[in-house]
CSV table of C-alpha atoms in Angstrom, one decimal:
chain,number,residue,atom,x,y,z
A,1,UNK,CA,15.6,-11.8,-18.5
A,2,UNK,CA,13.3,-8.9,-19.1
A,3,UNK,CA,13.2,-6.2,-17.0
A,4,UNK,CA,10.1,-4.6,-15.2
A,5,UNK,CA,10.3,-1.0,-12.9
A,6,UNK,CA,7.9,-1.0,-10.4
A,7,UNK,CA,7.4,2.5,-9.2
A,8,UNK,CA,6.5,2.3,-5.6
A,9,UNK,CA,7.9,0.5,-2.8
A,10,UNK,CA,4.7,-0.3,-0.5
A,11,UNK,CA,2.6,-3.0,0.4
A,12,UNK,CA,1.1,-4.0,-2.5
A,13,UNK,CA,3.6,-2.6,-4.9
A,14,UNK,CA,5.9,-5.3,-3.1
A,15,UNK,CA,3.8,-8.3,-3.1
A,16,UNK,CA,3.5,-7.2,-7.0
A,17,UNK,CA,7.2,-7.6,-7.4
A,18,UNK,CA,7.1,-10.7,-6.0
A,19,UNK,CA,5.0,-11.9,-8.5
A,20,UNK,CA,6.9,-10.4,-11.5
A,21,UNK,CA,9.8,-11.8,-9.7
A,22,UNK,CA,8.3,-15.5,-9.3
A,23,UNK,CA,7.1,-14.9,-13.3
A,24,UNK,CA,11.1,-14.5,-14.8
A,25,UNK,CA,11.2,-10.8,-14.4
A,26,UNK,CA,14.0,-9.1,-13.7
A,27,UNK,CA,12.5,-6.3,-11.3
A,28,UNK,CA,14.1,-2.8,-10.0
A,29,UNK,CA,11.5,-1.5,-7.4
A,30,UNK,CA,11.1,2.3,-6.9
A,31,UNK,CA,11.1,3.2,-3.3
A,32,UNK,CA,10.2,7.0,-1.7
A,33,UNK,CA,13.0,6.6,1.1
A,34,UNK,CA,16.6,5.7,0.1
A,35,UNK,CA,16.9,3.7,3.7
A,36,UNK,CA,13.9,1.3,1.9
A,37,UNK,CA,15.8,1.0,-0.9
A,38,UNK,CA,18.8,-0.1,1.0
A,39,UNK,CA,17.3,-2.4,3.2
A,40,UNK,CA,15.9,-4.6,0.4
A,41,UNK,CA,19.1,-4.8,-1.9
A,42,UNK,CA,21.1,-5.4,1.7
A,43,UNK,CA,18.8,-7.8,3.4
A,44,UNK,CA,16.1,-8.9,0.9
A,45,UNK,CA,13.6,-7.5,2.4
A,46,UNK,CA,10.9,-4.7,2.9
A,47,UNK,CA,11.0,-4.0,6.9
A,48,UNK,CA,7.9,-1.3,6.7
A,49,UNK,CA,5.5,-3.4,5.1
A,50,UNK,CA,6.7,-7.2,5.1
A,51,UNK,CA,8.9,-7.9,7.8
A,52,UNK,CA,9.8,-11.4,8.0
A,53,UNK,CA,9.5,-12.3,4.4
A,54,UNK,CA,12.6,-12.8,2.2
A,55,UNK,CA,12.1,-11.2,-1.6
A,56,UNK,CA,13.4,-13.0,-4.3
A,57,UNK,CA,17.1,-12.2,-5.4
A,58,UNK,CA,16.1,-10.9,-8.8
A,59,UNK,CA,14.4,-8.1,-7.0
A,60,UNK,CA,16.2,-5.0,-6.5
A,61,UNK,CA,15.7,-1.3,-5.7
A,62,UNK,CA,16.2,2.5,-5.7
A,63,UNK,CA,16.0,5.8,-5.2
A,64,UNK,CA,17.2,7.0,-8.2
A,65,UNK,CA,14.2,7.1,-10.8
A,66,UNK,CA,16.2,7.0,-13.6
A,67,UNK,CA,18.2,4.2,-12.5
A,68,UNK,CA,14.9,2.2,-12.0
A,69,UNK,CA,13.4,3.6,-15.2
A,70,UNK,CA,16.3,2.3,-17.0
A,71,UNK,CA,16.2,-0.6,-19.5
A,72,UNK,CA,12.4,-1.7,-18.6
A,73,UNK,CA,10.3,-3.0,-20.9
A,74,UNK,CA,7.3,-3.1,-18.9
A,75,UNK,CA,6.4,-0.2,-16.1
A,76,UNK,CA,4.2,-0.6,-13.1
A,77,UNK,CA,2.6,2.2,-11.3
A,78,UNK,CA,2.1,1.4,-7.4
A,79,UNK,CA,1.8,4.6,-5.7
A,80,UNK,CA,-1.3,5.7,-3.8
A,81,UNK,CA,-3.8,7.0,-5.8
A,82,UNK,CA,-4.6,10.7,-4.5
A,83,UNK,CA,-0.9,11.1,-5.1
A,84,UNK,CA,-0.2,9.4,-8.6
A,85,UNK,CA,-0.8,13.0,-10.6
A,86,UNK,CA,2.2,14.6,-8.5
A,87,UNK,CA,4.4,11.6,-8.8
A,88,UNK,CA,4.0,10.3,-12.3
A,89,UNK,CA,5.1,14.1,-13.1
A,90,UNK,CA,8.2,13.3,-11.4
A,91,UNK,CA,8.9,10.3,-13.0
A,92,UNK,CA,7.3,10.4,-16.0
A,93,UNK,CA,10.7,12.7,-18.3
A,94,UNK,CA,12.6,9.1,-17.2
A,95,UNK,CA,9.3,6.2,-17.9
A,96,UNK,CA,10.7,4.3,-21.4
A,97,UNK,CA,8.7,5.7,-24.6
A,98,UNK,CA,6.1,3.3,-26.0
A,99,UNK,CA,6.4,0.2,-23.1
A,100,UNK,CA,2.9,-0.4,-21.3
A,101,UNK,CA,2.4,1.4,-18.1
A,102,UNK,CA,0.1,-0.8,-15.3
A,103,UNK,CA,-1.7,0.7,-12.5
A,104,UNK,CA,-2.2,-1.1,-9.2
A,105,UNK,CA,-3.9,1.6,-7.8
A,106,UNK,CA,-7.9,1.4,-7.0
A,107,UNK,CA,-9.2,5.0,-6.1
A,108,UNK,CA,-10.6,8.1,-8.2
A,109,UNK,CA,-8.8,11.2,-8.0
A,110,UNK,CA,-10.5,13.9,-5.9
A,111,UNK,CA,-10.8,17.2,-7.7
A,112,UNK,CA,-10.7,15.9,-11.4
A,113,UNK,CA,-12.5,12.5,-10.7
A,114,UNK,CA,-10.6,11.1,-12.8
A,115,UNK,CA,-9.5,7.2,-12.6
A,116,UNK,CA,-6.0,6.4,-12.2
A,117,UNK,CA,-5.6,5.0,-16.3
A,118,UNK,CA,-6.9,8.9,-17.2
A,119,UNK,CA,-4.6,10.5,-14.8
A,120,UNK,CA,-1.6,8.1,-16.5
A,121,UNK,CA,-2.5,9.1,-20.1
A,122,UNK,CA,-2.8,13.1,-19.4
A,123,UNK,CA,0.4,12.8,-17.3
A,124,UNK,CA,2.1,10.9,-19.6
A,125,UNK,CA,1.0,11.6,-23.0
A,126,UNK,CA,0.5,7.2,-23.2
A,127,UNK,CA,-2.7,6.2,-25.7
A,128,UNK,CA,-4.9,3.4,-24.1
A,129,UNK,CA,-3.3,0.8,-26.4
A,130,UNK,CA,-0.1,1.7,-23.6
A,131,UNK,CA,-2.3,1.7,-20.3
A,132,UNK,CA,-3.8,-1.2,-18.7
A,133,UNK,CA,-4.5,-2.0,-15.1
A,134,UNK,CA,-4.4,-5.0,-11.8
A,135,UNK,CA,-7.2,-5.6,-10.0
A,136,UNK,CA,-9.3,-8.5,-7.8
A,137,UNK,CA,-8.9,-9.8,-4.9
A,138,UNK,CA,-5.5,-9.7,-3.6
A,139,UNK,CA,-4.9,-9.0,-0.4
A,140,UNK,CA,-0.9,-8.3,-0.6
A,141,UNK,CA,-0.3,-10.0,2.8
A,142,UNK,CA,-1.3,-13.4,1.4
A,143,UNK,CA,0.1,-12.5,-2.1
A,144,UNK,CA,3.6,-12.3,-0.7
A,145,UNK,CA,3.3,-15.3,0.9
A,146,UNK,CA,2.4,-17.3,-2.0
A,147,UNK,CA,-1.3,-18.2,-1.6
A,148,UNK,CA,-2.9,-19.3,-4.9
A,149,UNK,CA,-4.7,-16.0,-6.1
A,150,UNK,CA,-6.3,-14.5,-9.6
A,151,UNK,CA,-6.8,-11.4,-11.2
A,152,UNK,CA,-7.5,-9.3,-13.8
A,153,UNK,CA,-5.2,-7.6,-16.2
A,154,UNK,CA,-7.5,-5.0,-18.5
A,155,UNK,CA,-6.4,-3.3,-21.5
A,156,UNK,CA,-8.5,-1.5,-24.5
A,157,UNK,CA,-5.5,-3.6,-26.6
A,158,UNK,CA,-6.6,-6.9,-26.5
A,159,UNK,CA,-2.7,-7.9,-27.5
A,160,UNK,CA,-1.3,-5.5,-24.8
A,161,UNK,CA,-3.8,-7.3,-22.1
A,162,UNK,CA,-2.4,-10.6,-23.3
A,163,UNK,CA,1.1,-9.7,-23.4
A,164,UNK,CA,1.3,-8.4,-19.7
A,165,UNK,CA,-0.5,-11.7,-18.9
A,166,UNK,CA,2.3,-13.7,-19.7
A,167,UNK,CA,4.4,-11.2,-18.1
A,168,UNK,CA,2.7,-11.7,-14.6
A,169,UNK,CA,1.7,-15.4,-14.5
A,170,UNK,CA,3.8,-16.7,-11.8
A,171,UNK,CA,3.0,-20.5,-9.8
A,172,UNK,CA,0.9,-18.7,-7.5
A,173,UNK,CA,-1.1,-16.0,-9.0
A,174,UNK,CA,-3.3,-17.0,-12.0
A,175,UNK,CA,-4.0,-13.6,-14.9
A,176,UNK,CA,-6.9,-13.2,-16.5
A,177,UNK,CA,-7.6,-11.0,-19.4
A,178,UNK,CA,-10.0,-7.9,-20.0
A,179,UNK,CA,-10.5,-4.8,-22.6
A,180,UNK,CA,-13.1,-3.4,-20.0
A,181,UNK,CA,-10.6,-0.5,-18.0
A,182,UNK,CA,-13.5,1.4,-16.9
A,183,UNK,CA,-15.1,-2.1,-15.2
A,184,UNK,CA,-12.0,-3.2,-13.6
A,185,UNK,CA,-11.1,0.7,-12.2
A,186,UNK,CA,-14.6,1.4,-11.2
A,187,UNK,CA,-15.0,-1.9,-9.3
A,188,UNK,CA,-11.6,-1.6,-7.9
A,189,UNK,CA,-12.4,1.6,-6.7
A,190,UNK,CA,-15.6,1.5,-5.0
A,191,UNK,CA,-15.4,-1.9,-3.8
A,192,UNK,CA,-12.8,0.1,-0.8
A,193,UNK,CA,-16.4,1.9,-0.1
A,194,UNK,CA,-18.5,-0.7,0.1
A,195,UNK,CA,-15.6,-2.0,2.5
A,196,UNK,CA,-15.6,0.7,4.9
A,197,UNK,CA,-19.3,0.3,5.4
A,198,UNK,CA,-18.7,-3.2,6.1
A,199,UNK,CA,-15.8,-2.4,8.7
A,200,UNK,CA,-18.1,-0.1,10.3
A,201,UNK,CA,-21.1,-2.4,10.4
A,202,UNK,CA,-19.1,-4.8,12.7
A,203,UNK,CA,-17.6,-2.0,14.6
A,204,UNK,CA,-21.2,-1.6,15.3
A,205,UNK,CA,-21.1,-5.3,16.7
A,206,UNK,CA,-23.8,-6.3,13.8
A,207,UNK,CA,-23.3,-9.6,12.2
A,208,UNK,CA,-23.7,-11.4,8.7
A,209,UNK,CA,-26.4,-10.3,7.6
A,210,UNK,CA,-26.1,-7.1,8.2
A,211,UNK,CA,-22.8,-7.3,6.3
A,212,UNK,CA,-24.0,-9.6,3.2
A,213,UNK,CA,-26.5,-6.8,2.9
A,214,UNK,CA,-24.7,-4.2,2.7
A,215,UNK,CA,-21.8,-6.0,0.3
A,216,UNK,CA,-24.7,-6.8,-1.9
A,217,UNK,CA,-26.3,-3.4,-2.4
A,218,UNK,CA,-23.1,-2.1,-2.5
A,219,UNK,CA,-22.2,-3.8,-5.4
A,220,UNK,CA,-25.5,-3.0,-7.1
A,221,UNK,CA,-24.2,0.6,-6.5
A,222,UNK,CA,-21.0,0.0,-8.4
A,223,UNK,CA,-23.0,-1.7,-11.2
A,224,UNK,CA,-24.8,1.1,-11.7
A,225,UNK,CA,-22.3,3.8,-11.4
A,226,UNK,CA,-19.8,1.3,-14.0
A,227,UNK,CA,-22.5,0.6,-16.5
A,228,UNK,CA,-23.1,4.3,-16.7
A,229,UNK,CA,-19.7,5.3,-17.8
A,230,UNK,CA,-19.7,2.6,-20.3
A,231,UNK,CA,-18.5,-0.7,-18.6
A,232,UNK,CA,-19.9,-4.2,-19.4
A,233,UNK,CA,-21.7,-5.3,-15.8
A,234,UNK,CA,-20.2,-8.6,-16.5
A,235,UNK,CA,-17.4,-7.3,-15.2
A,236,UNK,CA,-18.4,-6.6,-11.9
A,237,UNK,CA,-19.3,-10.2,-11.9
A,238,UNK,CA,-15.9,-11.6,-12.0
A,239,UNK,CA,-12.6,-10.7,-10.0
A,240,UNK,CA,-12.4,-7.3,-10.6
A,241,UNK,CA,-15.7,-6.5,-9.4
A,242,UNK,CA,-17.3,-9.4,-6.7
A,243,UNK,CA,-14.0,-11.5,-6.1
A,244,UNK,CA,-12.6,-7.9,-5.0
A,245,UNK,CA,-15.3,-6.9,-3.2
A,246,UNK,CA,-15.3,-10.2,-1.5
A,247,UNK,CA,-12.3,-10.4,-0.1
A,248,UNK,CA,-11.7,-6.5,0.5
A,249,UNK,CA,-15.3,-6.5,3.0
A,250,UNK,CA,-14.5,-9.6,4.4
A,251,UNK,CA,-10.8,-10.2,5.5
A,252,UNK,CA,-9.3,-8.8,8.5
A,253,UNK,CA,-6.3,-7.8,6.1
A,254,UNK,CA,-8.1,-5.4,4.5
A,255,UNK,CA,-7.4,-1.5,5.3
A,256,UNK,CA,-10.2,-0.3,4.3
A,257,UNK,CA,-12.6,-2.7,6.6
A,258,UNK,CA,-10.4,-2.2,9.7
A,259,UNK,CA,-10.4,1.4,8.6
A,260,UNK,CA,-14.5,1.2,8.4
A,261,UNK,CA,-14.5,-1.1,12.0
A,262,UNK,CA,-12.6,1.8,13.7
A,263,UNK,CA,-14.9,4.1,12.8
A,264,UNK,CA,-17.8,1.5,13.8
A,265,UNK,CA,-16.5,1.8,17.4
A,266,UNK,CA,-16.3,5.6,17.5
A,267,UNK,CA,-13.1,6.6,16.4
A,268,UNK,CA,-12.6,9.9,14.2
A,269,UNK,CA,-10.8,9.6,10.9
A,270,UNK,CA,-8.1,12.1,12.6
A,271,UNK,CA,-7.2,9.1,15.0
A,272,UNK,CA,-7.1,6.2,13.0
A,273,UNK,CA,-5.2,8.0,10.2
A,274,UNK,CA,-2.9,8.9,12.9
A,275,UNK,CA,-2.1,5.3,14.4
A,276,UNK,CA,-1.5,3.5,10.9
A,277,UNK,CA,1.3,4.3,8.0
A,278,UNK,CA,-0.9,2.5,5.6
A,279,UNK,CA,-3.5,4.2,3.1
A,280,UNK,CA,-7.6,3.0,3.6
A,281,UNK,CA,-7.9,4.4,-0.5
A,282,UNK,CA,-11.4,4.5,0.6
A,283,UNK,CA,-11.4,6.5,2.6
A,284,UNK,CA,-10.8,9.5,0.3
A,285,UNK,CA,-12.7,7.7,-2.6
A,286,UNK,CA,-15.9,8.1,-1.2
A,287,UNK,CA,-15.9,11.6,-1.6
A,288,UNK,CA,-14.6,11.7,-5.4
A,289,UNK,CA,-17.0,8.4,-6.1
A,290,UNK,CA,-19.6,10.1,-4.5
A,291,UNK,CA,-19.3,13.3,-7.1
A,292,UNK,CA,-18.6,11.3,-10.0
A,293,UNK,CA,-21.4,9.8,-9.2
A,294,UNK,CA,-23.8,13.1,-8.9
A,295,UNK,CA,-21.8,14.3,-12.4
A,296,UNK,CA,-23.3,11.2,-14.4
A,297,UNK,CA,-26.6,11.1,-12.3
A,298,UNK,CA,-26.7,7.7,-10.2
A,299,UNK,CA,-27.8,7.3,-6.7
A,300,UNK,CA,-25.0,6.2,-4.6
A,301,UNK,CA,-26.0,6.1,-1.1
A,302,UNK,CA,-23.4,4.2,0.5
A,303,UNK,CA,-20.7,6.1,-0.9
A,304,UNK,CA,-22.9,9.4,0.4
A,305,UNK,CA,-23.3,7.6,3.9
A,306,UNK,CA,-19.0,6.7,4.4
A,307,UNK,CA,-18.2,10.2,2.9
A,308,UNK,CA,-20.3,12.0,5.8
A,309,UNK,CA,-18.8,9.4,8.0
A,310,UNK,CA,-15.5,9.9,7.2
A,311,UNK,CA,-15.5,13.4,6.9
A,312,UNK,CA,-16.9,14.1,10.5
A,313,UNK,CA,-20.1,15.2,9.3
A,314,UNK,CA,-22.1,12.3,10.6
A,315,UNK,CA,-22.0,9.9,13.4
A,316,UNK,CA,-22.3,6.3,12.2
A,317,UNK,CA,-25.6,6.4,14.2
A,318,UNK,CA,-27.0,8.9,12.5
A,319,UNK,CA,-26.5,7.4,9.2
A,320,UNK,CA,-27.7,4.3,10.3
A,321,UNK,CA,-31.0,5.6,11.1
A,322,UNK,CA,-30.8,7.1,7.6
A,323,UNK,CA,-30.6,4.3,6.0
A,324,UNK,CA,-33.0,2.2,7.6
A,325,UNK,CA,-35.8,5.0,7.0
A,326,UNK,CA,-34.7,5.2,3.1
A,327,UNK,CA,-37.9,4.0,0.7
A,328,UNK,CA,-37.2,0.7,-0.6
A,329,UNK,CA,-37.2,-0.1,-3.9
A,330,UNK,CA,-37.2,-2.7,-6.6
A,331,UNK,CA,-33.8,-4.9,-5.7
A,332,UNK,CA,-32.5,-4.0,-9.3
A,333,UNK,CA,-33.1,-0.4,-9.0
């Protein structure tokens, strides 16, 4: 049985193993805290973040990065994505030479704006042949529990994409191939933007169409922020850009909406970052998509709008009224 590390112990990086698990893999799991480690090699499984659900028994777990490190052929990345750069450099002296690394994480780094396969290969020395990345919808609650889901794994090495593939298709979650990194990380990214907005829409007690609208011009936004870097805007048709999206603005599972109703109904980020353990990626990714965005030249109003939101320098009513007074446009502009 092969074996895969999985550096990261939280929500999704848990639900991930469980795939990798239910696909033949042999999987060590990562975890921050030694009394996570423990619980899941003692009772099978994660009390922070899955309570209630049993991991399979070829899952186990550390503390000890080399220990995890050891023997993998295959390396996933599961940490959240504003601190990736300062734990990669802890693990990266003990990551197997020359075995693919995979990012689950969807965010751009602040600072640098750099997306999470760029922070891998400066980190870690890996070419692009080495890095690919998860995304689409998958909502890790449902995941661990086995719901039929897709996504997309995306590689600049055709062969490398396909490889993982096999590596990940379990009963239940159905892998899909891309080369297009920039697509897949872009959409991945913003689409926890375009969620908040949602959130806070019906925080605002405003309905569907409210919310369809501002999915849609959200993901017009990503489009045009992707293509400029270089991705194919096919991609942002398939899971990795509208099946995320979809799910991410829609489903009451999602961080980043709750996150985004929260704020809807008046709350500060102070408070709700204050009452949850879990990471709204969006939250902080408005503000780096939102530069990236000014660097390459593309209008990105919705990122603008959350960022002021979140950052306390607008009220959600005041950037309502800001964007109901914008000049319309051609829908494709």
């Amino acid at each position: 049985m092969s074996k895969v590390a999985v550096f990261g112990a939280g929500s999704w990086g848990t639900a991930f193993s469980v795939i990798l698990a239910d696909a033949g893999n042999d999987v060590t799991m990562w975890a921050r805290r030694e009394e996570v480690a423990a619980a899941i090699n003692d009772t099978h499984e994660n009390p922070d973040y899955h309570p209630g659900t049993e991991l399979p028994h070829n899952i186990s777990a550390t503390h000890d990065i080399e220990k995890a490190a050891y023997g993998a052929d295959l390396v996933v990345l599961a940490a959240p994505s504003q601190t990736l750069r300062k734990n990669l450099t802890d693990w990266a002296p003990f990551l197997p030479k020359d075995v693919p690394l995979v990012s689950l994480m969807k965010g751009v780094e602040l600072g640098t704006l750099e997306r999470m396969s760029e922070v891998i290969a400066h980190v870690t020395g890996a070419g692009p042949d080495r890095i690919a990345v998860v995304s689409g919808p998958n909502l890790s609650k449902e995941i661990i529990r086995r719901e039929p889901a897709a996504g997309v794994v995306a590689c600049a090495d055709e062969d490398v994409a396909k490889t993982i593939q096999a590596r990940v298709h379990s009963p239940a979650f159905r892998p899909y191939t891309s080369t297009d990194v920039v697509g897949c990380e872009i959409g991945g990214a913003y689409k926890n933007v375009v969620a908040i907005s949602t959130g806070m829409a019906a925080g605002m007690g405003f309905g569907d169409n409210t919310q369809a609208s501002l999915i849609t011009r959200g993901l017009a936004e990503t489009a045009r922020l992707a293509v400029q870097l270089g991705a194919n805007p096919m991609t942002l048709m398939g899971l990795a850009g509208l099946g995320d999206l979809a799910a991410t603005c829609s489903s009451p599972l999602s961080r980043n909406r709750t996150f985004g109703e929260k704020l809807g109904q008046g709350m500060t980020t102070a408070d709700i970052l204050a009452s949850s353990h879990q990471v709204a990626e969006g939250a902080k990714s408005s503000h780096s998509l939102r530069e990236l965005a000014a660097k390459v030249g593309v209008d990105v109003p919705l990122a603008q709008y959350v960022d002021d939101v979140v950052s306390g320098a607008k009220t959600v009513g005041e950037i309502l009224d800001e964007m109901l007074e914008r000049p319309t446009k051609a829908e494709t502009e």
